[in-house]
mmCIF file of C-alpha atoms in Angstrom:
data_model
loop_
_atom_site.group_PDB
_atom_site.id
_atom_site.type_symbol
_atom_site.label_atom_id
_atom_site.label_comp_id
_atom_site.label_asym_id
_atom_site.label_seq_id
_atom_site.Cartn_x
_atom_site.Cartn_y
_atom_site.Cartn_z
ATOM 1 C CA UNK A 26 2.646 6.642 -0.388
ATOM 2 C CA UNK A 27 5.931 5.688 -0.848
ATOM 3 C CA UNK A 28 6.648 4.036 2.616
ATOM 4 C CA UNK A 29 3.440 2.050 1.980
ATOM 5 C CA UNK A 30 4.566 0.533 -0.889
ATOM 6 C CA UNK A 31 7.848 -0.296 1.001
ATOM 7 C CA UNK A 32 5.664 -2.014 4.095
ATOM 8 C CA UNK A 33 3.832 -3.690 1.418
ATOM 9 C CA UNK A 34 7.013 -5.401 -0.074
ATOM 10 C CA UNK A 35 8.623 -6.367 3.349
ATOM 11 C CA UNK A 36 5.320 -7.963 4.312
ATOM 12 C CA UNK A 37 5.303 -9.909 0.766
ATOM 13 C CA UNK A 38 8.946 -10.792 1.234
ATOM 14 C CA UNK A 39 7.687 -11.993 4.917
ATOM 15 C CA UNK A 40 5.410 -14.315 3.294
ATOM 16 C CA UNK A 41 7.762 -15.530 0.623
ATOM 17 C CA UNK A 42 10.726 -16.468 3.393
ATOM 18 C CA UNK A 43 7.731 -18.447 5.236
ATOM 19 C CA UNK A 44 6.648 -20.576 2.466
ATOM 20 C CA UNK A 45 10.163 -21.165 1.763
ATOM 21 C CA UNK A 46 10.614 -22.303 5.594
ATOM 22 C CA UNK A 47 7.291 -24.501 5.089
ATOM 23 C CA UNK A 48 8.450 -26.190 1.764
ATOM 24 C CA UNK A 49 11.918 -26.976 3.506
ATOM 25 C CA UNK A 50 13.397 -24.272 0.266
ATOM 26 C CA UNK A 51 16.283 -22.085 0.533
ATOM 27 C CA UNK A 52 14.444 -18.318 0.513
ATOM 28 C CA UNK A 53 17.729 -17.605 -1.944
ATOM 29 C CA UNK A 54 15.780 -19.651 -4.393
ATOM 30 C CA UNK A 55 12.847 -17.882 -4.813
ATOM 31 C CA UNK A 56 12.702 -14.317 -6.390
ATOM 32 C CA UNK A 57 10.141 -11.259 -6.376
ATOM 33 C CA UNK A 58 9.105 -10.166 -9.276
ATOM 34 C CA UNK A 59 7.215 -6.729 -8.894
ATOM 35 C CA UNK A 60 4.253 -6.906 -11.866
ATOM 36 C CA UNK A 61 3.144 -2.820 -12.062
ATOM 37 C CA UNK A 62 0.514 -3.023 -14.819
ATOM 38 C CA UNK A 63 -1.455 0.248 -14.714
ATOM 39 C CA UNK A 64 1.359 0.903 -11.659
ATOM 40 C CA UNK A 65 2.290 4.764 -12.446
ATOM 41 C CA UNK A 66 6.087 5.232 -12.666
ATOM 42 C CA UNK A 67 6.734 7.854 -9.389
ATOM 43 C CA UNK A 68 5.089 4.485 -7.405
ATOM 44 C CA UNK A 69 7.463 2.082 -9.310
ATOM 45 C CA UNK A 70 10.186 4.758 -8.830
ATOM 46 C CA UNK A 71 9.999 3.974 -4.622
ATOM 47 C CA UNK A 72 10.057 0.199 -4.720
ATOM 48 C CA UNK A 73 13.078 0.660 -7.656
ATOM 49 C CA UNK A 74 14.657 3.565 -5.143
ATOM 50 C CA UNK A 75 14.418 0.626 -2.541
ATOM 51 C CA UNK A 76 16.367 -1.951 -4.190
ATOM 52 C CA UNK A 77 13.553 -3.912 -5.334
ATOM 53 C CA UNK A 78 14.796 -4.044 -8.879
ATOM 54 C CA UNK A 79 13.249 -7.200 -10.806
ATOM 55 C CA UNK A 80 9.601 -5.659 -12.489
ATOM 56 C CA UNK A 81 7.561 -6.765 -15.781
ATOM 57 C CA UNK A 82 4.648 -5.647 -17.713
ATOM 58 C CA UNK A 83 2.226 -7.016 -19.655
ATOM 59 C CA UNK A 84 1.502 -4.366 -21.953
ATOM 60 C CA UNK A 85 4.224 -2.561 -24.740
ATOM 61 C CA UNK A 86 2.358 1.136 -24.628
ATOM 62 C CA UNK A 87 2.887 0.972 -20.691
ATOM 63 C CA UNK A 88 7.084 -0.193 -21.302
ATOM 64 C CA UNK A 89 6.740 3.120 -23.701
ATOM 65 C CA UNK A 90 4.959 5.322 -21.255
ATOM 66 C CA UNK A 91 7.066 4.203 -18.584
ATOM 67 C CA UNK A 92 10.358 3.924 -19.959
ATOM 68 C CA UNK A 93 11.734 7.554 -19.805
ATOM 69 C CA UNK A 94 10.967 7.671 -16.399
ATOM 70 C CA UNK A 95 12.446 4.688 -15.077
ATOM 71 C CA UNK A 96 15.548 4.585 -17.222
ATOM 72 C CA UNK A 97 18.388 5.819 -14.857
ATOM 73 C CA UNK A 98 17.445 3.787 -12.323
ATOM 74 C CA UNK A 99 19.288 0.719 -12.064
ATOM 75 C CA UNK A 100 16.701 -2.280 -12.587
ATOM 76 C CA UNK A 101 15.728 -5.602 -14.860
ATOM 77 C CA UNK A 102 12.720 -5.593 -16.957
ATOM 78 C CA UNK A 103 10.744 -8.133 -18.016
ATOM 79 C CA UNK A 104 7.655 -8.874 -20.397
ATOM 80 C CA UNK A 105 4.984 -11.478 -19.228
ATOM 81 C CA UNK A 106 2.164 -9.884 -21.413
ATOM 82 C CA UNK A 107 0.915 -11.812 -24.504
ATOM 83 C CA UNK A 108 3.080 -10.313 -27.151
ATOM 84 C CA UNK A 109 1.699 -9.672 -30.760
ATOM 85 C CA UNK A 110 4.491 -10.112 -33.198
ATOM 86 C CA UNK A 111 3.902 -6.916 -34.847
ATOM 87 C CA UNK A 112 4.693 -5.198 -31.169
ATOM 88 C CA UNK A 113 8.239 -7.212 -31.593
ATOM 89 C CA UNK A 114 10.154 -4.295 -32.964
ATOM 90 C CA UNK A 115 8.896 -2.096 -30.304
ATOM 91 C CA UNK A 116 9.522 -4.236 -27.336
ATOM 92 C CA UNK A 117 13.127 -3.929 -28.375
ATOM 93 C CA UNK A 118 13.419 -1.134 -27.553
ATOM 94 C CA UNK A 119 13.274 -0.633 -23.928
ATOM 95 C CA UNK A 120 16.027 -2.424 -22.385
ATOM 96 C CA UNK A 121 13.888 -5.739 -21.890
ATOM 97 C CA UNK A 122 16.327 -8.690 -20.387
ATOM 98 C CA UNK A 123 13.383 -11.580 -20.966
ATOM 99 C CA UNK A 124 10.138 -12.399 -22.568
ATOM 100 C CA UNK A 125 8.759 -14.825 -20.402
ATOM 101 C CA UNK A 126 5.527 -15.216 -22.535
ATOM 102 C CA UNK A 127 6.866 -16.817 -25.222
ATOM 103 C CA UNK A 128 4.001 -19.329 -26.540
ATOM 104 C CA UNK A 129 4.560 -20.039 -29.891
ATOM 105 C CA UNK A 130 7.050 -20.509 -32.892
ATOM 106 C CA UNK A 131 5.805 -17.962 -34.728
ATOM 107 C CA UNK A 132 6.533 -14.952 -32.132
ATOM 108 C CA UNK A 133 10.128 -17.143 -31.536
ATOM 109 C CA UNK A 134 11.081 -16.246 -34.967
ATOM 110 C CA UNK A 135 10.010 -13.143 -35.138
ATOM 111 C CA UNK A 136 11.964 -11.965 -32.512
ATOM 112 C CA UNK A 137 14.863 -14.312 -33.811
ATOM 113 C CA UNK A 138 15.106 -12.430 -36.656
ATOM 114 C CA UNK A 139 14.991 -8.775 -35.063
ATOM 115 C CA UNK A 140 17.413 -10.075 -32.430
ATOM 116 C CA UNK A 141 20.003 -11.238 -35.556
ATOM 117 C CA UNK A 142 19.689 -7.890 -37.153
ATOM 118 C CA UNK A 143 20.401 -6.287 -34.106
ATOM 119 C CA UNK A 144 22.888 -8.683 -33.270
ATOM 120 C CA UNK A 145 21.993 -9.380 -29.645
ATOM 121 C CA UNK A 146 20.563 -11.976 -27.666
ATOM 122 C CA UNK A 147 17.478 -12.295 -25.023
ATOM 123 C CA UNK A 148 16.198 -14.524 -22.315
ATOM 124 C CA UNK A 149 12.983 -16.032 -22.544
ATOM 125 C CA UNK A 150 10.683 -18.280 -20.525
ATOM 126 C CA UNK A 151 8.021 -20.833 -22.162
ATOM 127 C CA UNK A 152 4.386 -19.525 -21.346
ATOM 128 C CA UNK A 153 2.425 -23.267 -20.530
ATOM 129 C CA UNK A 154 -1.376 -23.108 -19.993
ATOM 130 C CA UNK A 155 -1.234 -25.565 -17.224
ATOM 131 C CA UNK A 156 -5.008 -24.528 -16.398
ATOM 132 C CA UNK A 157 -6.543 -25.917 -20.215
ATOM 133 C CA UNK A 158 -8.793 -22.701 -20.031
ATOM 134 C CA UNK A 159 -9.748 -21.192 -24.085
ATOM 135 C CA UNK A 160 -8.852 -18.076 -22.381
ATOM 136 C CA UNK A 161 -5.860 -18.307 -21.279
ATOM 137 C CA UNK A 162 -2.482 -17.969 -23.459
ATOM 138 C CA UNK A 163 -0.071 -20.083 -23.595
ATOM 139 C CA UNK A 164 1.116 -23.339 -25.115
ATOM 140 C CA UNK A 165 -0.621 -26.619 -24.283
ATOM 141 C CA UNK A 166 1.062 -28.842 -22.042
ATOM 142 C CA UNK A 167 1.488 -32.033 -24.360
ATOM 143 C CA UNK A 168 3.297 -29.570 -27.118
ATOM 144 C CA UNK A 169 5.483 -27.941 -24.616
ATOM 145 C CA UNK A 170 8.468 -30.063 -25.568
ATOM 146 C CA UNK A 171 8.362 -29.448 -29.262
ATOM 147 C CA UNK A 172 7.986 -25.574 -28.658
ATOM 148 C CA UNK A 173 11.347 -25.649 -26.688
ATOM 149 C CA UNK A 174 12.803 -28.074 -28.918
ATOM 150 C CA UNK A 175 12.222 -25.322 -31.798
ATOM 151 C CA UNK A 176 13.435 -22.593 -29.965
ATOM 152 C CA UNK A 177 16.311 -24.161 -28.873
ATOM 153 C CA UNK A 178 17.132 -23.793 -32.733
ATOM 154 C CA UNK A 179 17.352 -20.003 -32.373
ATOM 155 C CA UNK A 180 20.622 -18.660 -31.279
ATOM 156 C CA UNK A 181 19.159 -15.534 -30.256
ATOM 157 C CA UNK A 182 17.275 -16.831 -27.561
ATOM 158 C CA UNK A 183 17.772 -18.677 -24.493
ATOM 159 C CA UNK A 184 15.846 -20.753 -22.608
ATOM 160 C CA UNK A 185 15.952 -20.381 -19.087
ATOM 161 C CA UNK A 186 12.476 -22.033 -17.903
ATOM 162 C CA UNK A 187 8.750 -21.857 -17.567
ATOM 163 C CA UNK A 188 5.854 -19.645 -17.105
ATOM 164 C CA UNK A 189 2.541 -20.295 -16.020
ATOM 165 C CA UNK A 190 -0.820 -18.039 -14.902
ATOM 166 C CA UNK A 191 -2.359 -20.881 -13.476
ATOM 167 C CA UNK A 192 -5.993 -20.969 -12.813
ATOM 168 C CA UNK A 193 -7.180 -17.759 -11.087
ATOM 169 C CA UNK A 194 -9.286 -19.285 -8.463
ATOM 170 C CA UNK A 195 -10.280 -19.850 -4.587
ATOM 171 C CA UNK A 196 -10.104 -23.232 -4.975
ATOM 172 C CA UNK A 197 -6.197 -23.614 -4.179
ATOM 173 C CA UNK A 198 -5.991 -27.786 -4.738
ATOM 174 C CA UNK A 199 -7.237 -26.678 -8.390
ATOM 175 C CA UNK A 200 -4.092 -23.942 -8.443
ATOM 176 C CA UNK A 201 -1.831 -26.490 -7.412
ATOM 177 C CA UNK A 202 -2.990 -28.897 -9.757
ATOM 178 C CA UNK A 203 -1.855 -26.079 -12.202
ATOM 179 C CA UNK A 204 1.633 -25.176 -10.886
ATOM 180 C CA UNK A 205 2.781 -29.048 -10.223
ATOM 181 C CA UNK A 206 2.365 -29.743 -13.671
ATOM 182 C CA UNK A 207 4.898 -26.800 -15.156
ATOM 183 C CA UNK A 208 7.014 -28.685 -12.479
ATOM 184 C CA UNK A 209 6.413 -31.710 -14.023
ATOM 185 C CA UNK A 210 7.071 -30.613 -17.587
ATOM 186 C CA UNK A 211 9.979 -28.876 -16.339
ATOM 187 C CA UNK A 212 11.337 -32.394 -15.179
ATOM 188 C CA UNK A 213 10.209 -33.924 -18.675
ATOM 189 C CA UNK A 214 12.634 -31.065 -19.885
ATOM 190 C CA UNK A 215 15.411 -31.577 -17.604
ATOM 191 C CA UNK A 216 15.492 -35.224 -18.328
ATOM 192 C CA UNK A 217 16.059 -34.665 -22.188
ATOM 193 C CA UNK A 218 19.144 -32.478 -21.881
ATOM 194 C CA UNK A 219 18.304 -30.219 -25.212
ATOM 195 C CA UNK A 220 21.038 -28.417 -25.910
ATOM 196 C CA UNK A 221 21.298 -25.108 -25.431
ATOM 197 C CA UNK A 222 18.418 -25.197 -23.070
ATOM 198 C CA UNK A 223 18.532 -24.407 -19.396
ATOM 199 C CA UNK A 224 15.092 -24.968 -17.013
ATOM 200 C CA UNK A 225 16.157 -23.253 -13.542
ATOM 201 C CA UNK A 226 13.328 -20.920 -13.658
ATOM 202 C CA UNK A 227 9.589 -21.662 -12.614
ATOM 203 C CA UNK A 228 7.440 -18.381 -13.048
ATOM 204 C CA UNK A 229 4.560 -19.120 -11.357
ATOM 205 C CA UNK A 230 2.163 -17.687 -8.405
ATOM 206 C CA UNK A 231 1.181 -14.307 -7.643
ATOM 207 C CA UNK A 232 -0.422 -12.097 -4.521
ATOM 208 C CA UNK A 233 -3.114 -14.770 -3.480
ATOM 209 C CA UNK A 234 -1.181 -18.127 -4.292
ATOM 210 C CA UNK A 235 2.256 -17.352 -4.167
ATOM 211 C CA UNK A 236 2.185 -19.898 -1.207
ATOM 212 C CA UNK A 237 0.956 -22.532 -3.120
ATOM 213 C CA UNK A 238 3.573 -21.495 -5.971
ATOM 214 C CA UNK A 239 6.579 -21.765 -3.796
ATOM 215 C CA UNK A 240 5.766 -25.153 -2.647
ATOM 216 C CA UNK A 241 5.303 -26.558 -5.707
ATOM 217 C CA UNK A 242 8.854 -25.053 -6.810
ATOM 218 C CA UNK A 243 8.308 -21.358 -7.827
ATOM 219 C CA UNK A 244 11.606 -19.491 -8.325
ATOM 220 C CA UNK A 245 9.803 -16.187 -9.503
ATOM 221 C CA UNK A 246 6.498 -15.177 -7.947
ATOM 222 C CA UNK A 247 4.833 -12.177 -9.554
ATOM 223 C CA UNK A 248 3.503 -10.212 -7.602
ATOM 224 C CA UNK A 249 1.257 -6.711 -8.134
ATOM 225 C CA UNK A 250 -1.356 -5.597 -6.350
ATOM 226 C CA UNK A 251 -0.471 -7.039 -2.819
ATOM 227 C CA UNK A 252 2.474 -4.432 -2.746
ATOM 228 C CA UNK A 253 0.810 -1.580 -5.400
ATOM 229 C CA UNK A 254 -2.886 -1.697 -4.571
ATOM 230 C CA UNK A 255 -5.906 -2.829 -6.343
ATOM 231 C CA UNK A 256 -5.651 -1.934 -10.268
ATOM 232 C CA UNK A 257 -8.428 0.101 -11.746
ATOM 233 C CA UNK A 258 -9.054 -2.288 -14.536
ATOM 234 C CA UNK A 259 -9.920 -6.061 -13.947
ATOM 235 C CA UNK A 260 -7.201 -9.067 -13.844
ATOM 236 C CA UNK A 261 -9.402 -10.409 -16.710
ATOM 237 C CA UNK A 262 -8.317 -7.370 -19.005
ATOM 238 C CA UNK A 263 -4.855 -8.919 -18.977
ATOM 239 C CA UNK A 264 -5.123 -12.695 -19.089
ATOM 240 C CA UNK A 265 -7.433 -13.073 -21.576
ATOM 241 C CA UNK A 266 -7.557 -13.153 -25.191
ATOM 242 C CA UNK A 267 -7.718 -9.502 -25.617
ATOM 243 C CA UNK A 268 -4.657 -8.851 -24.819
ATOM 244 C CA UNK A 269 -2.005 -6.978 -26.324
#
């Protein structure tokens, strides 16, 4: 089981240094973000015991299930779940480097203020919902600038780019409709110099698009059930407005 889930990620890390060759990128620049929603830990345990080290969840009570498991082995943790602000304090907990769903200024205080009491700092991306679907989290495009703007405020958390789902759909001109514009508003960003605001990371792009992602200027593609196998509960269960 294990070696599978090895083949898996050398075949995904194929694909990645080919769309790098095709966009004319340097494969340094883009990274692999395992995503093991509903993953058990013994099959996150092999791709961790292989060096892949960079995984997220989307869910706190999986971090909590997971975490005693996973602890001594060396690796970087991130969030990319909607995050309730009342699940803050226990997100906290576990040794999470970055929140890369952060959508909104009231979840940006929130964690400001747990962060000050604790006296530390965390990285965090801006979630956009580049795809304009009700369903989908995130904050609109046209207020993406005043989100950051805010955050930037908060000394307890830096800004190190953007996140996007995209739209989950065959139609790939549609998906790259979706990952060009965080690009774009990444620019927008860029061009404004905020202080204390850094936009080197594009999160965008996972098992079926991840192509598409890089081309448009991914630097994390997440990426779950290409290397883990097909989850037992539908994508839909995480993206939409049920979440946690």
């Amino acid at each position: 089981m294990s070696q599978e889930i090895i083949d898996n990620i050398a075949l995904i890390q194929a694909r990645i240094a080919q769309a790098c060759t095709a966009a004319g990128r340097d494969r340094s620049e883009v990274k692999l973000l395992l995503a093991t929603k509903t993953v058990p830990a013994d099959r996150i345990k092999a791709a961790l015991q292989a060096g892949h080290t960079l995984i997220a969840e989307n869910k706190v009570q999986e971090i909590k299930e997971k975490y005693e498991a996973l602890k001594d082995i060396p690796h970087v943790n991130h969030f990319i779940g909607h995050l309730q602000t009342n699940k803050v304090k226990d997100l906290l907990k576990y040794d999470i480097t970055c929140v890369q769903s952060l959508d909104r200024a009231e979840l940006a205080q929130k964690l400001h203020q747990r962060l000050k009491a604790e006296n530390r700092t965390i990285e965090v991306f801006i979630q956009v919902n580049t795809s304009f679907e009700e369903s989908k989290f995130g904050v609109s495009p046209h207020k993406v600038v005043d989100l950051v703007k805010e955050v930037a405020l908060l000394d307890t958390l830096k800004i190190k780019g953007l996140m996007t789902i995209g739209l989950l759909s065959t139609e790939s001109e549609k998906v790259r409709q979706c990952f060009r514009l965080l690009k774009e508003i990444q620019q927008q960003i860029i061009a404004l110099d905020i202080p204390h605001v850094e936009m080197r990371e594009l999160s965008m792009g996972m098992s079926g698009d991840l192509e598409t992602a890089i081309a448009e200027g991914a630097t994390i593609v997440r990426v779950g059930t290409a290397i883990f196998g097909q989850r037992p509960t539908a994508d839909s269960y995480y993206w939409n407005e049920k979440g946690d």
